[in-house]
Amino acid sequence: MATAPTSTYSPSNSWERARQQQKKSLFRKEDWVRSDGRNFHQCRPAFLRTGATNAASGSAYAEFGSTKVIVSVFGPRESKKAMMYSDTGRLNCHVSYTTFSAPIRGQGTDNKEYSSMLHKALESAIILETFPKTTVDIFALVLESGGGDLPVIISCASLALADAGIMMYDLVSAVSLSCFGTNLVIDPTTEEEACRDGSFMISYMPSRNEITQFTLTGEWSTAKINEALELCLDACSKLAEIMRSCLKDNVLS
Amino acid sequence: MRELRVLLNQTQKVRLQAALQHLRDLSFQASSPAIPVTIADTIPVNREDGILKGHGTLEFNGQVVATQCGVVEQVNKLVYVRALKARYKPEVGDIIIGRVNEIAPKRWRIEINFSQDAVLMLQSMNLPDGIQRRRTAVDELNMRSIFEENDVVCAEVRGFQHDGSLHLQARSQKYGKLERGQLLTVPAYLVKRRKQHFHHLEQYGVDLILGCNGFIWVGEHVVLGENEMPEDQESRMENQEQNFTPLKVRQQICRIANSVRLLSAHGFSLSLEIILDTAEASVSSNVEINDMLGAEFYVQTAEREVQRRASLLKKSRR
């Protein structure tokens, strides 16, 4: 993709911008078909396995389309001595990307934003009073980032926590949704995420009918939020069923 | 411990599957079927009133739900969820083996297979010269001569501290530093509490200690007596050279250790009989020590276990 040398300085190549705008308008058409052939309200097929890491107390591996995540849980184990005595346990989350996770190879980064979001999504689901003065460490490694990373990380992490035997109120399943004009598209891929108008992500505990985390960006009207909420809650319940059957297979074997 | 990776060929796989199926049928006959649950599954209870909610359960909307994945067990009115990957649950009087993590003022912090390090106080430890006296500052400075970092220690649980960590004591002669052997890590639920945890295997000349926390010690036999700890480094070094462990004893240690590894890979409960059984079978079938962890012996052990349990069941029925 050669750039024609221009005599004046301009912030972006006009050819690039035209391509971007073309893509955006494509996504707004009513009859747009998604690149992997799903319809707007269809999530990617989920592949979940527990017991991926031997060294960890609990671990899980999730593959949602091309997003592959592995989560290991260590704990409960000793807190650092600097921390004061606390009646409740601590949760320590760490999300990192491998160097080969993005299409363009880059440095493996430590995603602090995702780490704190993972913490907020999970801390209300775990019964922290059962392990005072100790810490549970959650390490999430994104092997391939194909879009919708954080929901996959959250679901995989709650599966790993269940595998580790940590007491929880319920399994947390998470789903994200993107908005393109009037279209609501569930479980977006990276290219869809790049040109979206707004995003909506919830982490939900189905048996308790409680939302642990709700993230909304962009411009949304009340009607659209309601519709998106319904879609996502339904998707989360179905995902939780899949997670449950994965755990049951583990228990029975 | 790293899981045992065994490559089985087709016939061996078939035999193993058959043996495991037999074991499942036998255990099904022996005990009532257990209900597996996952998190937030409702636990079916007959009488809503008078049920005691035990470990791993929670009351929600008038129903009893599980907070852990596992199997539901019921003892009279107590309903609880037994987790499959059960963590070690310490009780007072348990025999424990651990590794010294660090030396803190007047205590040692010992790593056992638990969420927190256990604490062994200087006062709970016998002094080398055996005299019962108050520990002075000099004793505190000489703590390193008793146990150093990364030493393997055997002790007994004395109680719990207020934050849930364990308090250990090592006042008897049979507790203390363990040398000249192997420390094995197995899942803690494979070691059940018995009357005896210290075993001396006469025919092999080996000591076997089954720690309740899942650490197993297999080592050279130590004669229990009034051991006088040599005060200085040189005499200790000389002692070690003179008491070099013979090759035969080392081989026996490896053999017993391999049978423990094999049984824990299968997931069978560890007890003296089954470990000795496995070791004897390996000797009688002339299996090399390193071949014990191979595919063929792995499958044979499963088949032997089937026979053993079937005969036990017959005996208990009569």
Coordinates of C-alpha atoms in Angstrom, one line a residue:
Chain A
M1 CA 0.0 0.0 0.0
A2 CA 2.2 2.9 -1.3
T3 CA 1.6 6.4 -0.1
A4 CA 2.0 9.1 -2.8
P5 CA 4.4 11.8 -1.6
T6 CA 2.6 15.1 -1.0
S7 CA 4.2 18.5 -0.7
T8 CA 2.0 19.7 2.2
Y9 CA 1.7 18.0 5.6
S10 CA -1.7 16.3 6.2
P11 CA -2.7 14.2 9.3
S12 CA -3.9 11.1 7.5
N13 CA -3.7 9.8 4.0
S14 CA -6.9 10.7 2.3
W15 CA -7.0 7.3 0.6
E16 CA -7.0 5.6 4.0
R17 CA -9.8 7.8 5.3
A18 CA -11.9 7.1 2.2
R19 CA -11.4 3.4 2.8
Q20 CA -12.5 3.8 6.5
Q21 CA -15.6 5.7 5.6
Q22 CA -16.5 3.1 3.0
K23 CA -16.2 0.4 5.5
K24 CA -18.3 2.3 8.0
S25 CA -21.1 2.9 5.5
L26 CA -21.0 -0.7 4.6
F27 CA -21.7 -1.7 8.1
R28 CA -24.7 0.6 8.3
K29 CA -26.5 -1.0 5.4
E30 CA -29.5 -3.1 6.3
D31 CA -28.5 -6.1 4.4
W32 CA -24.8 -6.3 5.4
V33 CA -23.6 -9.8 6.0
R34 CA -20.9 -10.4 8.7
S35 CA -17.6 -11.7 7.6
D36 CA -18.0 -15.0 9.3
G37 CA -21.6 -15.6 8.1
R38 CA -23.4 -15.0 11.4
N39 CA -26.5 -13.0 11.6
F40 CA -26.6 -9.9 13.8
H41 CA -27.9 -11.7 16.9
Q42 CA -25.7 -14.7 16.7
C43 CA -22.7 -15.3 19.0
R44 CA -19.6 -17.1 18.0
P45 CA -19.5 -20.8 19.0
A46 CA -17.7 -21.3 22.3
F47 CA -15.1 -23.9 23.2
L48 CA -14.4 -24.1 26.9
R49 CA -12.1 -26.5 28.8
T50 CA -11.0 -26.5 32.4
G51 CA -7.7 -27.9 33.8
A52 CA -5.5 -26.3 31.1
T53 CA -2.6 -25.5 33.5
N54 CA -1.3 -28.2 35.9
A55 CA 0.7 -25.9 38.1
A56 CA -2.2 -23.6 38.9
S57 CA -5.0 -24.2 41.5
G58 CA -7.5 -23.9 38.7
S59 CA -7.4 -23.0 35.1
A60 CA -9.5 -22.7 32.0
Y61 CA -9.1 -22.2 28.3
A62 CA -11.7 -20.5 26.0
E63 CA -11.9 -20.2 22.3
F64 CA -14.6 -18.0 20.9
G65 CA -14.0 -17.9 17.1
S66 CA -10.5 -16.5 16.8
T67 CA -10.2 -15.1 20.3
K68 CA -8.2 -17.5 22.4
V69 CA -7.7 -17.0 26.1
I70 CA -6.1 -19.0 28.9
V71 CA -6.7 -18.1 32.5
S72 CA -4.9 -19.5 35.5
V73 CA -6.0 -19.0 39.1
F74 CA -3.6 -19.4 42.0
G75 CA -4.8 -19.4 45.5
P76 CA -5.9 -18.7 48.1
R77 CA -2.3 -18.0 49.1
E78 CA -0.3 -15.8 51.4
S79 CA -0.7 -12.0 51.0
K80 CA 2.4 -9.9 51.0
K81 CA 3.5 -8.9 54.4
A82 CA 3.0 -5.2 53.7
M83 CA -0.8 -5.7 53.5
M84 CA -2.7 -5.2 56.7
Y85 CA -4.9 -7.9 58.2
S86 CA -8.3 -7.9 56.5
D87 CA -11.4 -9.9 57.2
T88 CA -12.0 -10.5 53.6
G89 CA -9.8 -12.0 51.0
R90 CA -8.1 -10.1 48.2
L91 CA -8.4 -10.5 44.5
N92 CA -5.5 -9.7 42.3
C93 CA -6.2 -9.7 38.5
H94 CA -3.6 -9.5 35.7
V95 CA -4.4 -9.5 32.0
S96 CA -1.6 -9.7 29.5
Y97 CA -1.4 -10.1 25.8
T98 CA 1.2 -12.3 24.1
T99 CA 3.4 -10.8 21.4
F100 CA 1.7 -12.9 18.7
S101 CA -1.9 -12.1 19.8
A102 CA -2.5 -9.2 17.4
P103 CA -2.2 -9.4 13.6
I104 CA 0.7 -7.1 13.8
R105 CA 3.4 -8.5 16.1
G106 CA 4.1 -6.2 18.9
Q107 CA 5.4 -6.2 22.4
G108 CA 3.5 -8.3 24.9
T109 CA 1.6 -5.8 26.9
D110 CA 0.2 -5.8 30.4
N111 CA -3.2 -4.5 29.9
K112 CA -3.9 -2.6 33.2
E113 CA -7.3 -1.3 32.1
Y114 CA -8.6 -4.8 31.4
S115 CA -7.1 -6.0 34.6
S116 CA -9.1 -3.6 36.7
M117 CA -12.2 -4.2 34.7
L118 CA -11.8 -8.0 35.3
H119 CA -11.4 -7.3 39.0
K120 CA -14.6 -5.3 39.1
A121 CA -16.5 -7.9 37.2
L122 CA -15.5 -10.8 39.4
E123 CA -15.2 -9.3 42.9
S124 CA -18.9 -9.3 43.6
A125 CA -19.3 -12.9 42.5
I126 CA -16.7 -14.3 44.8
I127 CA -17.4 -14.9 48.5
L128 CA -14.4 -13.1 49.8
E129 CA -15.2 -13.8 53.5
T130 CA -14.2 -17.4 53.1
F131 CA -10.5 -16.7 52.7
P132 CA -9.5 -13.9 55.0
K133 CA -5.9 -12.6 54.9
T134 CA -5.1 -14.5 51.8
T135 CA -5.0 -13.5 48.1
V136 CA -6.4 -15.1 45.0
D137 CA -4.3 -14.3 41.9
I138 CA -5.9 -14.5 38.5
F139 CA -3.6 -14.4 35.5
A140 CA -5.3 -14.1 32.1
L141 CA -3.2 -14.5 28.9
V142 CA -4.7 -13.6 25.6
L143 CA -3.2 -16.0 23.0
E144 CA -5.0 -14.5 20.1
S145 CA -7.1 -11.4 20.1
G146 CA -10.0 -11.7 17.6
G147 CA -12.4 -9.2 19.0
G148 CA -14.5 -9.1 22.1
D149 CA -11.6 -9.9 24.3
L150 CA -12.8 -8.7 27.7
P151 CA -16.1 -10.7 27.8
V152 CA -14.2 -13.9 26.9
I153 CA -11.6 -13.2 29.6
I154 CA -14.3 -12.6 32.2
S155 CA -16.2 -15.8 31.3
C156 CA -13.0 -17.9 31.2
A157 CA -11.8 -16.4 34.5
S158 CA -15.0 -17.4 36.3
L159 CA -14.7 -20.9 34.9
A160 CA -11.1 -21.1 36.2
L161 CA -12.2 -19.9 39.6
A162 CA -14.9 -22.6 39.7
D163 CA -12.2 -25.1 38.7
A164 CA -10.0 -23.9 41.6
G165 CA -12.7 -24.5 44.1
I166 CA -13.1 -20.9 45.2
M167 CA -16.6 -20.2 46.6
M168 CA -18.7 -18.1 44.4
Y169 CA -22.3 -16.9 44.4
D170 CA -22.7 -17.8 40.7
L171 CA -20.8 -18.2 37.5
V172 CA -20.2 -14.9 35.7
S173 CA -20.8 -14.8 31.9
A174 CA -20.1 -11.8 29.9
V175 CA -21.2 -10.7 26.4
S176 CA -20.5 -7.5 24.4
L177 CA -22.5 -5.9 21.7
S178 CA -21.7 -3.2 19.2
C179 CA -24.0 -0.6 17.6
F180 CA -23.7 0.5 14.0
G181 CA -26.3 3.1 13.3
T182 CA -29.5 1.3 13.9
N183 CA -28.0 -2.2 13.8
L184 CA -27.1 -4.0 17.0
V185 CA -24.5 -6.6 16.4
I186 CA -23.7 -9.1 19.2
D187 CA -20.2 -10.5 19.9
P188 CA -18.2 -8.4 17.4
T189 CA -14.9 -9.3 15.8
T190 CA -11.9 -7.0 15.7
E191 CA -12.8 -5.4 12.4
E192 CA -16.3 -4.8 13.5
E193 CA -15.1 -3.3 16.8
A194 CA -12.9 -0.9 14.9
C195 CA -15.7 0.9 13.1
R196 CA -18.5 0.8 15.6
D197 CA -20.6 3.6 16.9
G198 CA -21.0 2.4 20.4
S199 CA -20.3 -0.6 22.6
F200 CA -22.3 -2.3 25.3
M201 CA -20.9 -5.0 27.6
I202 CA -22.4 -6.7 30.6
S203 CA -21.2 -9.3 33.0
Y204 CA -24.2 -11.2 34.4
M205 CA -24.9 -13.9 37.0
P206 CA -27.8 -15.8 35.5
S207 CA -29.0 -17.8 38.6
R208 CA -29.2 -14.7 40.7
N209 CA -30.4 -12.4 37.9
E210 CA -27.7 -9.8 38.9
I211 CA -25.4 -7.8 36.7
T212 CA -21.9 -7.4 38.1
Q213 CA -20.5 -5.0 35.6
F214 CA -22.0 -2.8 32.9
T215 CA -19.9 -0.8 30.4
L216 CA -21.4 1.5 27.9
T217 CA -19.6 3.7 25.4
G218 CA -20.9 5.9 22.5
E219 CA -24.3 7.3 21.8
W220 CA -27.3 5.3 22.9
S221 CA -31.0 6.0 23.1
T222 CA -33.1 4.4 25.9
A223 CA -34.9 2.2 23.4
K224 CA -31.7 0.9 22.0
I225 CA -30.3 0.2 25.5
N226 CA -33.4 -1.8 26.4
E227 CA -33.2 -3.8 23.3
A228 CA -29.5 -4.4 23.7
L229 CA -30.0 -5.4 27.4
E230 CA -32.5 -8.0 26.4
L231 CA -30.3 -9.5 23.8
C232 CA -27.2 -9.6 26.0
L233 CA -29.0 -11.1 29.0
D234 CA -30.3 -13.8 26.8
A235 CA -26.9 -14.5 25.4
C236 CA -25.3 -14.5 28.8
S237 CA -27.8 -17.0 30.1
K238 CA -27.1 -19.3 27.2
L239 CA -23.3 -18.9 27.7
A240 CA -23.7 -19.7 31.3
E241 CA -25.4 -22.9 30.4
I242 CA -22.5 -23.9 28.2
M243 CA -20.1 -23.1 31.0
R244 CA -22.1 -25.1 33.4
S245 CA -22.2 -28.2 31.1
C246 CA -18.4 -27.9 30.7
L247 CA -18.0 -27.9 34.5
K248 CA -20.4 -30.8 34.9
D249 CA -18.4 -32.9 32.4
N250 CA -15.4 -32.2 34.5
V251 CA -17.2 -33.3 37.7
L252 CA -18.5 -36.5 36.2
S253 CA -15.3 -37.6 34.6
Chain B
M1 CA 4.0 -32.3 41.1
R2 CA 4.1 -32.7 37.4
E3 CA 1.4 -35.0 36.2
L4 CA 2.6 -38.4 35.0
R5 CA 2.4 -38.4 31.2
V6 CA 1.9 -42.0 30.0
L7 CA 1.8 -42.9 26.3
L8 CA -0.5 -45.9 26.0
N9 CA -0.9 -47.9 22.8
Q10 CA -4.3 -49.2 21.7
T11 CA -4.5 -52.4 23.7
Q12 CA -3.2 -50.7 26.8
K13 CA -5.8 -48.0 26.5
V14 CA -8.6 -50.6 26.1
R15 CA -7.4 -52.5 29.2
L16 CA -7.1 -49.3 31.2
Q17 CA -10.6 -48.2 30.2
A18 CA -12.0 -51.6 31.2
A19 CA -10.2 -51.5 34.6
L20 CA -11.5 -48.0 35.3
Q21 CA -15.0 -49.0 34.4
H22 CA -14.8 -52.0 36.8
L23 CA -13.6 -49.6 39.5
R24 CA -16.5 -47.3 38.9
D25 CA -19.0 -50.2 39.1
L26 CA -17.5 -51.5 42.3
S27 CA -17.6 -48.1 43.9
F28 CA -21.2 -47.8 42.8
Q29 CA -22.1 -51.0 44.5
A30 CA -20.3 -50.1 47.6
S31 CA -21.8 -46.7 48.3
S32 CA -24.9 -44.7 47.3
P33 CA -24.7 -42.6 44.2
A34 CA -23.6 -39.1 44.8
I35 CA -25.1 -36.1 43.1
P36 CA -22.6 -33.8 41.3
V37 CA -23.3 -30.1 41.4
T38 CA -21.8 -27.0 40.0
I39 CA -21.9 -23.5 41.3
A40 CA -25.4 -22.1 41.9
D41 CA -27.1 -25.4 41.4
T42 CA -29.9 -26.0 43.8
I43 CA -29.3 -28.9 46.1
P44 CA -32.3 -31.3 46.3
V45 CA -33.3 -31.6 49.9
N46 CA -36.3 -33.6 51.3
R47 CA -37.2 -31.7 54.3
E48 CA -36.8 -28.0 54.0
D49 CA -36.8 -27.4 57.8
G50 CA -34.1 -28.9 60.0
I51 CA -31.4 -29.0 57.3
L52 CA -28.1 -27.8 58.5
K53 CA -26.3 -26.0 55.7
G54 CA -22.7 -27.1 55.7
H55 CA -19.5 -26.2 53.8
G56 CA -20.0 -25.1 50.2
T57 CA -23.7 -24.2 50.5
L58 CA -25.6 -21.0 50.7
E59 CA -29.2 -20.1 51.3
F60 CA -30.8 -18.2 48.4
N61 CA -34.5 -17.5 47.9
G62 CA -35.5 -20.2 50.3
Q63 CA -33.4 -22.8 48.5
V64 CA -30.1 -24.3 49.2
V65 CA -27.6 -23.6 46.4
A66 CA -24.0 -24.7 46.0
T67 CA -21.1 -22.3 46.0
Q68 CA -18.5 -24.8 44.9
C69 CA -18.4 -27.5 42.2
G70 CA -18.4 -31.0 43.7
V71 CA -20.5 -33.8 45.1
V72 CA -23.3 -33.4 47.5
E73 CA -22.9 -35.4 50.7
Q74 CA -25.4 -35.7 53.4
V75 CA -24.8 -36.9 57.0
N76 CA -28.2 -36.9 58.9
K77 CA -29.2 -33.3 58.8
L78 CA -26.0 -31.8 57.6
V79 CA -25.8 -31.2 53.8
Y80 CA -22.5 -30.1 52.4
V81 CA -20.6 -30.0 49.1
R82 CA -17.4 -31.9 49.0
A83 CA -15.1 -30.3 46.4
L84 CA -13.3 -32.7 44.1
K85 CA -10.0 -30.9 44.1
A86 CA -10.3 -30.7 47.8
R87 CA -7.7 -28.4 49.5
Y88 CA -6.0 -29.7 52.5
K89 CA -8.2 -29.2 55.6
P90 CA -6.0 -29.2 58.7
E91 CA -7.0 -30.6 62.0
V92 CA -5.3 -30.5 65.4
G93 CA -2.9 -33.4 65.7
D94 CA -2.3 -33.9 62.1
I95 CA 1.2 -35.0 61.1
I96 CA 2.6 -32.6 58.5
I97 CA 5.7 -32.4 56.4
G98 CA 6.8 -29.0 55.1
R99 CA 9.6 -27.0 53.8
V100 CA 11.1 -24.0 55.6
N101 CA 10.3 -20.9 53.7
E102 CA 11.9 -18.3 55.9
I103 CA 13.2 -17.6 59.3
A104 CA 11.3 -14.9 61.2
P105 CA 11.9 -13.6 64.8
K106 CA 11.5 -16.6 67.1
R107 CA 9.8 -18.7 64.5
W108 CA 10.1 -20.6 61.3
R109 CA 7.6 -20.1 58.5
I110 CA 7.0 -23.4 56.8
E111 CA 5.4 -24.0 53.5
I112 CA 2.8 -26.8 53.6
N113 CA 0.2 -27.4 51.0
F114 CA -2.2 -24.8 52.4
S115 CA -3.3 -21.3 51.6
Q116 CA -0.9 -19.8 54.2
D117 CA 2.5 -20.7 55.6
A118 CA 2.4 -22.6 58.9
V119 CA 4.4 -21.3 61.8
L120 CA 6.8 -23.3 64.0
M121 CA 7.7 -21.3 67.1
L122 CA 11.1 -21.6 68.6
Q123 CA 9.6 -22.7 71.9
S124 CA 7.7 -25.5 70.2
M125 CA 11.0 -27.1 69.1
N126 CA 13.4 -29.2 71.1
L127 CA 16.8 -27.6 71.5
P128 CA 19.7 -29.6 70.2
D129 CA 21.1 -30.4 73.6
G130 CA 17.8 -31.6 74.8
I131 CA 17.7 -29.4 77.9
Q132 CA 14.3 -27.8 78.7
R133 CA 15.1 -24.2 79.3
R134 CA 13.9 -20.7 78.4
R135 CA 15.0 -19.7 74.9
T136 CA 17.4 -16.8 75.1
A137 CA 18.6 -14.3 72.5
V138 CA 21.5 -16.6 71.7
D139 CA 19.1 -19.4 70.8
E140 CA 17.3 -17.0 68.6
L141 CA 20.5 -16.2 66.8
N142 CA 21.3 -19.8 66.4
M143 CA 18.0 -20.8 64.8
R144 CA 19.7 -21.3 61.5
S145 CA 21.8 -24.1 63.0
I146 CA 18.6 -26.0 63.7
F147 CA 16.7 -25.4 60.5
E148 CA 17.7 -23.4 57.5
E149 CA 15.7 -22.3 54.5
N150 CA 14.5 -25.1 52.2
D151 CA 15.0 -27.8 54.9
V152 CA 12.3 -30.5 55.0
V153 CA 10.6 -30.6 58.4
C154 CA 8.2 -33.0 60.0
A155 CA 5.8 -31.6 62.7
E156 CA 2.4 -31.9 64.3
V157 CA -0.4 -29.4 64.2
R158 CA -0.8 -27.8 67.5
G159 CA -3.6 -25.4 66.7
F160 CA -4.8 -22.5 64.6
Q161 CA -3.9 -18.9 64.8
H162 CA -6.5 -16.2 64.8
D163 CA -6.1 -15.6 61.1
G164 CA -6.5 -19.3 60.1
S165 CA -2.8 -20.2 59.6
L166 CA -1.4 -23.2 61.4
H167 CA 0.7 -23.5 64.6
L168 CA 3.0 -26.4 64.6
Q169 CA 5.0 -28.2 67.2
A170 CA 7.9 -30.6 66.9
R171 CA 8.6 -31.6 70.5
S172 CA 9.0 -35.3 70.1
Q173 CA 12.1 -37.1 68.7
K174 CA 10.2 -38.4 65.7
Y175 CA 9.6 -34.9 64.5
G176 CA 12.3 -32.6 63.2
K177 CA 14.5 -32.2 60.2
L178 CA 14.3 -34.9 57.5
E179 CA 17.4 -35.7 55.5
R180 CA 18.5 -38.2 53.0
G181 CA 15.3 -38.9 51.1
Q182 CA 12.7 -37.7 48.7
L183 CA 9.8 -35.4 49.3
L184 CA 6.8 -36.1 47.1
T185 CA 3.8 -34.0 46.5
V186 CA 0.4 -35.6 46.0
P187 CA -3.1 -34.2 46.1
A188 CA -4.0 -33.9 49.8
Y189 CA -7.3 -35.8 49.6
L190 CA -5.4 -39.0 48.8
V191 CA -4.0 -39.2 52.2
K192 CA -6.6 -40.2 54.8
R193 CA -6.1 -39.7 58.5
R194 CA -5.0 -43.0 60.1
K195 CA -3.6 -44.0 63.5
Q196 CA -0.1 -44.3 62.1
H197 CA 1.6 -42.0 59.7
F198 CA 5.2 -43.0 60.4
H199 CA 6.1 -46.3 58.8
H200 CA 9.3 -48.1 58.8
L201 CA 9.6 -50.5 56.0
E202 CA 11.8 -53.3 57.3
Q203 CA 12.5 -55.2 54.2
Y204 CA 13.5 -52.1 52.3
G205 CA 15.2 -50.3 55.2
V206 CA 13.3 -47.2 54.3
D207 CA 11.2 -44.7 56.3
L208 CA 7.9 -43.7 54.9
I209 CA 6.0 -40.7 56.4
L210 CA 2.6 -39.9 55.0
G211 CA 1.9 -36.2 55.7
C212 CA -1.8 -35.3 55.9
N213 CA -1.2 -32.2 53.8
G214 CA -0.2 -34.3 50.8
F215 CA 3.6 -34.2 51.2
I216 CA 5.1 -37.7 51.5
W217 CA 8.6 -38.4 52.7
V218 CA 10.5 -41.4 51.6
G219 CA 13.9 -41.6 53.1
E220 CA 16.7 -43.6 54.7
H221 CA 15.8 -45.1 58.0
V222 CA 16.8 -43.0 60.9
V223 CA 17.5 -44.7 64.2
L224 CA 15.6 -42.8 66.9
G225 CA 17.6 -42.2 69.9
E226 CA 19.2 -39.4 71.9
N227 CA 20.8 -37.8 68.9
E228 CA 23.5 -35.3 69.9
M229 CA 23.7 -32.7 67.2
P230 CA 27.3 -32.0 66.3
E231 CA 28.1 -28.4 67.2
D232 CA 30.6 -27.6 64.5
Q233 CA 30.6 -27.8 60.8
E234 CA 33.6 -30.1 60.4
S235 CA 32.4 -33.0 62.5
R236 CA 29.0 -32.8 60.8
M237 CA 30.7 -33.1 57.4
E238 CA 32.8 -36.0 58.6
N239 CA 29.7 -37.7 59.9
Q240 CA 27.9 -37.3 56.6
E241 CA 30.8 -38.8 54.7
Q242 CA 31.0 -41.8 56.9
N243 CA 27.3 -42.4 56.8
F244 CA 27.1 -42.4 53.1
T245 CA 23.8 -43.9 52.0
P246 CA 24.5 -47.2 50.2
L247 CA 23.3 -47.7 46.7
K248 CA 20.9 -50.5 47.6
V249 CA 19.0 -48.2 50.0
R250 CA 18.8 -45.5 47.5
Q251 CA 17.3 -47.8 44.9
Q252 CA 14.7 -48.9 47.4
I253 CA 13.9 -45.3 48.2
C254 CA 13.4 -44.7 44.5
R255 CA 11.2 -47.8 44.1
I256 CA 8.9 -46.8 46.9
A257 CA 8.8 -43.2 45.7
N258 CA 7.8 -44.4 42.2
S259 CA 5.0 -46.5 43.6
V260 CA 3.7 -43.4 45.4
R261 CA 3.9 -41.4 42.2
L262 CA 2.1 -44.1 40.2
L263 CA -0.7 -44.4 42.7
S264 CA -1.3 -40.7 43.0
A265 CA -1.4 -40.4 39.2
H266 CA -4.1 -43.0 39.2
G267 CA -5.9 -41.2 42.0
F268 CA -6.0 -44.0 44.5
S269 CA -6.0 -43.3 48.2
L270 CA -2.6 -43.9 49.6
S271 CA -2.1 -46.3 52.4
L272 CA 0.8 -48.4 53.6
E273 CA -0.7 -51.7 52.2
I274 CA -1.3 -50.4 48.7
I275 CA 2.2 -48.8 48.4
L276 CA 3.9 -52.0 49.6
D277 CA 1.7 -54.0 47.3
T278 CA 2.7 -52.0 44.3
A279 CA 6.4 -52.1 45.3
E280 CA 6.3 -55.9 45.8
A281 CA 4.5 -56.4 42.5
S282 CA 7.2 -54.4 40.7
V283 CA 9.9 -56.5 42.3
S284 CA 8.2 -59.8 41.5
S285 CA 7.6 -58.8 37.9
N286 CA 11.2 -57.7 37.6
V287 CA 10.2 -54.2 36.5
E288 CA 13.1 -51.8 36.4
I289 CA 12.7 -48.8 38.7
N290 CA 12.4 -46.3 36.0
D291 CA 10.0 -48.5 34.1
M292 CA 7.6 -48.4 36.9
L293 CA 6.4 -45.1 35.6
G294 CA 6.0 -46.5 32.1
A295 CA 2.8 -47.5 30.3
E296 CA 2.7 -51.2 31.0
F297 CA 3.1 -51.1 34.7
Y298 CA 0.6 -48.2 34.9
V299 CA -2.1 -50.4 33.3
Q300 CA -1.1 -53.4 35.4
T301 CA -1.5 -51.3 38.6
A302 CA -5.0 -50.4 37.6
E303 CA -5.9 -54.0 37.0
R304 CA -4.4 -55.1 40.3
E305 CA -6.4 -52.5 42.1
V306 CA -9.6 -53.8 40.5
Q307 CA -8.9 -57.3 41.8
R308 CA -8.0 -56.0 45.3
R309 CA -11.2 -54.0 45.6
A310 CA -13.3 -56.8 44.3
S311 CA -11.9 -59.2 46.8
L312 CA -12.4 -56.6 49.6
L313 CA -16.0 -56.2 48.6
K314 CA -16.6 -60.0 48.6
K315 CA -15.0 -60.2 52.0
S316 CA -17.1 -57.5 53.5
R317 CA -20.2 -59.0 52.0
R318 CA -19.6 -62.4 53.6

